[in-house]
Amino acid sequence: EDVVVSEKFHGTNARCGCINGHKVAGSMELRREPPKDGDFSKSTYWFPWSLPSVVALLDELSKSNQVVELFGEVYGNSIQKGFKYDAGNGVGFRSFGIKVGDKFLDWQDFENACIKFGVPMVSVLYKGTFDMASVLALAEGKTTIGEAPLIEGVVVVPAHERCDPKIGRVTL
């Protein structure tokens, strides 16, 4: 099976999106209230909404879809001490998936959307036929995105999204 292997890094899972025209944000399974002062840049889970590229992508996709979610990682030294990556003294965001309705986009469609709108993505380490030895080798060493003492690991997704009846979305 063709897969995409990307770098997993220390941070916190975040998702943002539009549901029936309303902006939403949260952690993996918990929706978070927007910051009272409206400054998304000061809120960990609303931070992606402070990025013009994210706003443009979500605005465009939500024109023709009732539910659009962008998944990613908010990271930086204030999120995980000692793991600045490329965020300097601030925080950064890198996306790893887009869900439209109840389906994740295939990797190439996700990548094309991110490139089109300039949304930062996780680092792709490998694209090709799944090979466990190669995946294990990629999970060792240094990060590809700046200052951090090590690579946390890797994430493997099929190039063409699929679900398994027992586990749901196939991802490792």
Coordinates of N, CA and C in Angstrom, one line a residue:
E1 N 0.9 -1.2 0.0 CA 0.0 0.0 0.0 C 0.9 1.2 0.0
D2 N 0.5 2.2 -0.8 CA 1.3 3.5 -0.8 C 0.9 4.3 0.4
V3 N 1.9 4.8 1.1 CA 1.7 5.6 2.3 C 2.5 6.9 2.3
V4 N 2.1 7.8 3.3 CA 2.9 9.0 3.5 C 3.3 8.9 4.9
V5 N 4.6 9.2 5.2 CA 5.2 9.2 6.5 C 5.6 10.6 6.8
S6 N 5.1 11.2 7.9 CA 5.4 12.5 8.3 C 6.0 12.5 9.7
E7 N 6.6 13.6 10.0 CA 7.2 13.8 11.3 C 6.2 14.1 12.4
K8 N 6.2 13.3 13.5 CA 5.4 13.6 14.7 C 6.3 14.4 15.6
F9 N 5.7 15.5 16.1 CA 6.6 16.4 17.0 C 5.8 16.8 18.2
H10 N 6.6 17.2 19.2 CA 6.0 17.6 20.5 C 5.2 18.9 20.4
G11 N 4.0 18.8 20.8 CA 3.1 20.0 20.8 C 1.7 19.6 21.3
T12 N 0.7 20.2 20.9 CA -0.6 19.8 21.3 C -1.5 19.8 20.1
N13 N -2.3 18.7 20.0 CA -3.2 18.5 18.9 C -4.3 19.6 18.9
A14 N -4.5 20.2 17.7 CA -5.5 21.3 17.6 C -6.3 21.1 16.3
R15 N -7.5 21.5 16.4 CA -8.4 21.5 15.1 C -9.2 22.7 15.1
C16 N -9.3 23.2 13.9 CA -10.2 24.4 13.7 C -11.0 24.2 12.5
G17 N -12.1 24.9 12.4 CA -12.9 24.7 11.2 C -14.1 25.6 11.2
C18 N -15.0 25.2 10.2 CA -16.2 25.9 10.1 C -17.3 24.9 10.1
I19 N -18.3 25.1 10.9 CA -19.5 24.2 10.9 C -20.7 25.1 10.7
N20 N -21.4 24.9 9.6 CA -22.5 25.7 9.2 C -22.2 27.2 9.3
G21 N -21.0 27.5 8.8 CA -20.6 29.0 8.7 C -20.1 29.5 10.0
H22 N -20.0 28.7 11.1 CA -19.5 29.2 12.4 C -18.1 28.7 12.6
K23 N -17.2 29.6 13.0 CA -15.8 29.2 13.4 C -15.8 28.4 14.6
V24 N -15.0 27.3 14.6 CA -14.9 26.5 15.8 C -13.4 26.2 15.9
A25 N -13.0 25.8 17.2 CA -11.6 25.4 17.4 C -11.6 24.5 18.7
G26 N -10.6 23.7 18.8 CA -10.5 22.8 20.0 C -9.3 21.9 19.9
S27 N -9.3 21.1 20.9 CA -8.3 20.0 21.0 C -8.8 18.8 20.3
M28 N -8.2 17.7 20.5 CA -8.6 16.5 19.8 C -10.1 16.2 19.9
E29 N -10.6 16.2 21.0 CA -12.1 15.8 21.2 C -12.9 16.9 21.9
L30 N -12.3 18.0 22.3 CA -13.0 19.0 23.1 C -13.0 20.3 22.3
R31 N -14.2 20.8 22.1 CA -14.4 22.2 21.5 C -14.1 23.2 22.6
R32 N -13.3 24.2 22.2 CA -12.9 25.3 23.1 C -13.7 26.6 22.8
E33 N -14.0 27.4 23.8 CA -14.6 28.7 23.6 C -13.6 29.6 23.0
P34 N -14.1 30.5 22.2 CA -13.1 31.5 21.6 C -12.7 32.5 22.7
P35 N -11.5 33.1 22.5 CA -11.0 34.0 23.5 C -12.0 35.2 23.6
K36 N -12.2 35.6 24.9 CA -13.2 36.7 25.1 C -12.8 38.0 24.4
D37 N -11.5 38.3 24.3 CA -11.0 39.5 23.7 C -10.9 39.4 22.2
G38 N -11.2 38.2 21.6 CA -11.2 38.0 20.2 C -9.8 37.8 19.6
D39 N -8.8 37.8 20.4 CA -7.4 37.7 19.9 C -7.0 36.2 19.8
F40 N -7.2 35.6 18.7 CA -6.9 34.2 18.5 C -5.5 33.9 18.7
S41 N -4.6 34.8 18.5 CA -3.1 34.5 18.6 C -2.7 34.2 20.0
K42 N -3.5 34.6 21.0 CA -3.2 34.3 22.4 C -3.8 33.0 23.0
S43 N -4.5 32.3 22.2 CA -5.2 31.1 22.6 C -4.6 29.9 21.9
T44 N -4.1 28.9 22.6 CA -3.5 27.8 22.0 C -4.3 27.1 20.9
Y45 N -5.6 26.8 21.2 CA -6.4 26.1 20.3 C -7.0 26.9 19.2
W46 N -7.2 28.2 19.5 CA -7.7 29.2 18.4 C -6.5 29.8 17.6
F47 N -5.3 29.5 18.0 CA -4.1 30.1 17.3 C -4.2 30.0 15.8
P48 N -4.5 28.8 15.3 CA -4.5 28.6 13.8 C -5.4 29.7 13.1
W49 N -6.5 30.1 13.8 CA -7.4 31.1 13.2 C -6.7 32.5 13.1
S50 N -5.5 32.7 13.7 CA -4.8 33.9 13.6 C -3.9 34.0 12.4
L51 N -3.8 32.8 11.6 CA -3.0 32.7 10.5 C -3.8 33.0 9.2
P52 N -3.5 34.0 8.4 CA -4.3 34.4 7.2 C -4.4 33.2 6.3
S53 N -3.4 32.3 6.2 CA -3.5 31.2 5.2 C -4.5 30.2 5.7
V54 N -4.7 30.0 7.0 CA -5.7 29.1 7.5 C -7.1 29.6 7.3
V55 N -7.2 30.9 7.6 CA -8.5 31.6 7.3 C -8.9 31.5 5.9
A56 N -8.0 31.7 5.0 CA -8.3 31.7 3.5 C -8.7 30.3 3.1
L57 N -8.0 29.3 3.6 CA -8.3 27.9 3.2 C -9.7 27.5 3.8
L58 N -9.9 27.8 5.1 CA -11.2 27.4 5.6 C -12.4 28.2 5.1
D59 N -12.2 29.4 4.8 CA -13.3 30.2 4.2 C -13.6 29.7 2.8
E60 N -12.6 29.3 2.0 CA -12.9 28.8 0.7 C -13.6 27.4 0.7
L61 N -13.1 26.5 1.5 CA -13.7 25.2 1.6 C -15.1 25.2 2.2
S62 N -15.3 26.2 3.1 CA -16.6 26.2 3.7 C -17.7 26.8 2.8
K63 N -17.3 27.4 1.7 CA -18.3 28.0 0.8 C -19.2 26.9 0.2
S64 N -18.6 25.7 0.0 CA -19.3 24.6 -0.6 C -19.5 23.4 0.3
N65 N -19.1 23.5 1.6 CA -19.2 22.4 2.5 C -19.7 22.9 3.8
Q66 N -20.7 22.2 4.4 CA -21.2 22.6 5.7 C -20.2 22.4 6.9
V67 N -19.4 21.3 6.8 CA -18.4 21.0 7.8 C -17.1 20.8 7.2
V68 N -16.1 21.6 7.7 CA -14.7 21.6 7.3 C -13.9 21.7 8.5
E69 N -12.9 20.7 8.7 CA -12.0 20.8 9.9 C -10.6 20.6 9.4
L70 N -9.7 21.5 9.9 CA -8.3 21.4 9.7 C -7.6 20.9 10.9
F71 N -6.9 19.8 10.8 CA -6.2 19.2 12.0 C -4.7 19.5 11.9
G72 N -4.1 19.8 13.1 CA -2.7 20.0 13.1 C -2.2 20.0 14.5
E73 N -1.0 20.5 14.6 CA -0.3 20.6 15.9 C 0.2 22.0 16.2
V74 N -0.2 22.5 17.4 CA 0.3 23.8 17.8 C 1.6 23.5 18.7
Y75 N 2.7 24.1 18.4 CA 3.9 23.8 19.0 C 4.8 25.0 19.4
G76 N 5.8 24.8 20.1 CA 6.8 25.8 20.5 C 7.2 25.6 21.9
N77 N 8.2 26.4 22.4 CA 8.7 26.2 23.7 C 7.7 26.4 24.8
S78 N 6.7 27.3 24.6 CA 5.7 27.5 25.6 C 4.7 26.3 25.7
I79 N 4.7 25.5 24.7 CA 3.8 24.3 24.6 C 4.5 23.1 25.2
Q80 N 5.7 22.8 24.8 CA 6.6 21.8 25.3 C 8.0 22.3 25.5
K81 N 8.4 22.5 26.8 CA 9.7 23.1 27.1 C 10.8 22.3 26.4
G82 N 11.7 23.1 25.9 CA 12.9 22.6 25.2 C 12.7 22.2 23.8
F83 N 11.4 22.4 23.3 CA 11.1 22.1 21.9 C 10.6 23.3 21.1
K84 N 11.6 24.2 20.8 CA 11.2 25.4 20.0 C 10.8 25.1 18.6
Y85 N 11.5 24.2 18.0 CA 11.4 23.9 16.6 C 11.6 25.2 15.8
D86 N 10.8 25.6 14.9 CA 11.0 26.8 14.1 C 10.2 27.9 14.6
A87 N 9.6 27.8 15.8 CA 8.7 28.9 16.3 C 9.4 30.0 17.1
G88 N 10.7 29.9 17.2 CA 11.4 30.9 18.0 C 10.9 31.0 19.4
N89 N 10.6 32.2 19.9 CA 10.0 32.3 21.3 C 8.5 32.2 21.3
G90 N 7.9 32.1 20.1 CA 6.4 32.0 20.0 C 5.9 30.6 19.9
V91 N 4.8 30.5 19.2 CA 4.2 29.2 18.9 C 4.0 29.1 17.3
G92 N 3.9 27.9 16.9 CA 3.7 27.6 15.5 C 2.6 26.7 15.3
F93 N 2.2 26.5 14.1 CA 1.1 25.5 13.7 C 1.5 24.9 12.4
R94 N 1.3 23.5 12.4 CA 1.5 22.8 11.2 C 0.3 21.8 11.1
S95 N -0.2 21.7 9.9 CA -1.4 20.9 9.6 C -1.0 19.5 9.2
F96 N -1.9 18.5 9.5 CA -1.6 17.2 9.1 C -2.9 16.5 8.5
G97 N -4.0 17.2 8.3 CA -5.1 16.7 7.7 C -6.3 17.6 7.6
I98 N -7.1 17.4 6.6 CA -8.4 18.2 6.4 C -9.5 17.2 6.3
K99 N -10.5 17.4 7.0 CA -11.8 16.6 6.9 C -12.9 17.5 6.4
V100 N -13.5 17.0 5.3 CA -14.6 17.7 4.7 C -15.8 16.8 4.9
G101 N -16.9 17.3 5.6 CA -18.0 16.4 5.9 C -17.5 15.4 6.9
D102 N -17.7 14.1 6.6 CA -17.2 13.0 7.4 C -16.0 12.3 6.9
K103 N -15.3 12.9 5.9 CA -14.2 12.2 5.2 C -13.0 13.0 5.2
F104 N -11.8 12.4 5.6 CA -10.5 13.1 5.4 C -10.2 13.1 3.9
L105 N -9.5 14.2 3.5 CA -9.0 14.2 2.1 C -7.9 13.3 1.9
D106 N -7.7 12.7 0.8 CA -6.5 11.9 0.4 C -5.3 12.9 0.6
W107 N -4.2 12.3 0.9 CA -3.0 13.1 1.1 C -2.7 14.1 0.0
Q108 N -2.7 13.7 -1.2 CA -2.4 14.6 -2.3 C -3.4 15.8 -2.4
D109 N -4.7 15.6 -2.1 CA -5.6 16.7 -2.1 C -5.4 17.6 -0.9
F110 N -5.1 17.0 0.2 CA -4.7 17.8 1.4 C -3.5 18.7 1.1
E111 N -2.4 18.0 0.6 CA -1.2 18.8 0.3 C -1.4 19.9 -0.7
N112 N -2.2 19.6 -1.8 CA -2.5 20.6 -2.8 C -3.2 21.8 -2.2
A113 N -4.2 21.6 -1.3 CA -4.9 22.7 -0.6 C -4.0 23.5 0.2
C114 N -3.1 22.8 1.0 CA -2.2 23.6 1.9 C -1.2 24.4 1.0
I115 N -0.7 23.8 0.0 CA 0.2 24.6 -0.9 C -0.5 25.8 -1.5
K116 N -1.7 25.6 -2.0 CA -2.5 26.6 -2.7 C -2.7 27.8 -1.7
F117 N -3.0 27.6 -0.5 CA -3.3 28.6 0.5 C -2.1 29.0 1.4
G118 N -1.0 28.3 1.3 CA 0.2 28.6 2.1 C 0.1 28.1 3.5
V119 N -0.8 27.1 3.8 CA -0.9 26.6 5.1 C 0.3 25.7 5.5
P120 N 1.0 26.0 6.6 CA 2.1 25.2 7.0 C 1.7 23.7 7.2
M121 N 2.5 22.8 6.8 CA 2.2 21.4 6.9 C 3.3 20.7 7.7
V122 N 3.0 19.5 8.3 CA 4.0 18.7 8.9 C 5.0 18.3 7.8
S123 N 6.2 17.9 8.2 CA 7.3 17.5 7.3 C 7.0 16.1 6.8
V124 N 7.0 16.0 5.5 CA 6.9 14.7 4.9 C 8.3 14.1 4.8
L125 N 8.4 12.9 5.4 CA 9.7 12.2 5.4 C 9.8 11.1 4.3
Y126 N 8.7 10.6 3.8 CA 8.7 9.5 2.9 C 7.3 9.4 2.2
K127 N 7.3 9.1 0.9 CA 6.1 8.7 0.2 C 6.4 7.5 -0.6
G128 N 5.7 6.5 -0.5 CA 5.9 5.3 -1.3 C 5.3 4.1 -0.6
T129 N 5.7 2.9 -1.1 CA 5.2 1.7 -0.6 C 5.6 1.4 0.9
F130 N 4.6 1.0 1.7 CA 4.9 0.8 3.1 C 6.0 -0.2 3.3
D131 N 6.9 0.1 4.1 CA 8.0 -0.8 4.5 C 8.4 -0.5 5.9
M132 N 8.1 -1.5 6.8 CA 8.3 -1.3 8.3 C 9.7 -0.9 8.6
A133 N 10.7 -1.5 8.0 CA 12.1 -1.1 8.3 C 12.4 0.3 8.0
S134 N 11.9 0.8 6.9 CA 12.1 2.2 6.5 C 11.4 3.1 7.5
V135 N 10.2 2.8 7.9 CA 9.4 3.6 8.8 C 10.2 3.7 10.2
L136 N 10.7 2.5 10.7 CA 11.4 2.5 11.9 C 12.7 3.4 11.8
A137 N 13.4 3.3 10.7 CA 14.6 4.1 10.6 C 14.2 5.6 10.6
L138 N 13.1 6.0 10.0 CA 12.7 7.4 9.9 C 12.4 7.9 11.3
A139 N 12.0 7.1 12.2 CA 11.5 7.5 13.6 C 12.7 7.8 14.5
E140 N 13.9 7.7 14.0 CA 15.1 8.0 14.9 C 15.8 9.2 14.4
G141 N 16.5 9.8 15.3 CA 17.4 11.0 14.8 C 16.8 12.3 15.3
K142 N 17.1 13.3 14.4 CA 16.8 14.7 14.8 C 15.5 15.2 14.0
T143 N 14.9 16.2 14.6 CA 13.8 16.8 13.9 C 14.2 17.5 12.6
T144 N 13.2 17.6 11.7 CA 13.5 18.3 10.5 C 13.0 19.8 10.5
I145 N 12.5 20.2 11.7 CA 11.9 21.6 11.7 C 12.5 22.5 12.7
G146 N 13.8 22.6 12.9 CA 14.4 23.6 13.7 C 15.0 23.0 15.0
E147 N 14.9 23.7 16.1 CA 15.5 23.4 17.4 C 14.7 22.5 18.2
A148 N 15.1 21.3 18.4 CA 14.5 20.3 19.3 C 15.6 19.2 19.5
P149 N 15.6 18.6 20.7 CA 16.6 17.6 21.0 C 16.5 16.3 20.2
L150 N 15.3 16.0 19.7 CA 15.1 14.7 19.0 C 13.8 14.7 18.2
I151 N 13.6 13.7 17.4 CA 12.4 13.6 16.7 C 11.5 12.7 17.6
E152 N 10.2 13.2 17.7 CA 9.3 12.4 18.6 C 8.9 11.1 18.0
G153 N 8.8 11.1 16.7 CA 8.4 9.8 16.0 C 7.8 10.2 14.6
V154 N 7.1 9.3 14.1 CA 6.5 9.5 12.8 C 5.0 9.1 12.8
V155 N 4.3 9.6 11.8 CA 2.9 9.2 11.6 C 2.8 8.6 10.2
V156 N 2.1 7.5 10.0 CA 2.0 6.8 8.8 C 0.5 6.9 8.4
V157 N 0.2 7.4 7.2 CA -1.2 7.4 6.7 C -1.2 6.8 5.3
P158 N -2.3 6.1 4.9 CA -2.4 5.7 3.5 C -2.5 6.9 2.6
A159 N -1.9 6.8 1.4 CA -1.9 7.8 0.5 C -3.4 8.1 0.1
H160 N -4.2 7.0 0.1 CA -5.6 7.2 -0.2 C -6.4 6.8 1.1
E161 N -7.0 7.7 1.7 CA -7.7 7.6 3.0 C -8.6 6.4 2.9
R162 N -8.6 5.7 4.1 CA -9.6 4.6 4.2 C -9.9 4.3 5.7
C163 N -11.0 3.7 5.9 CA -11.4 3.3 7.3 C -11.5 1.8 7.4
D164 N -11.2 1.4 8.6 CA -11.3 0.0 9.0 C -12.5 -0.2 9.9
P165 N -13.3 -1.2 9.7 CA -14.5 -1.3 10.6 C -14.2 -1.5 12.1
K166 N -13.0 -2.0 12.4 CA -12.6 -2.2 13.8 C -12.0 -0.9 14.4
I167 N -11.2 -0.2 13.7 CA -10.4 0.9 14.3 C -10.8 2.3 13.7
G168 N -11.6 2.4 12.7 CA -11.9 3.7 12.1 C -10.9 4.1 11.1
R169 N -10.5 5.4 11.1 CA -9.5 5.9 10.2 C -8.2 5.2 10.4
V170 N -7.7 4.7 9.3 CA -6.4 4.0 9.3 C -5.3 5.0 9.4
T171 N -4.5 5.0 10.5 CA -3.4 5.8 10.7 C -2.5 5.2 11.8
L172 N -1.2 5.3 11.7 CA -0.3 4.7 12.6 C 0.7 5.8 13.1

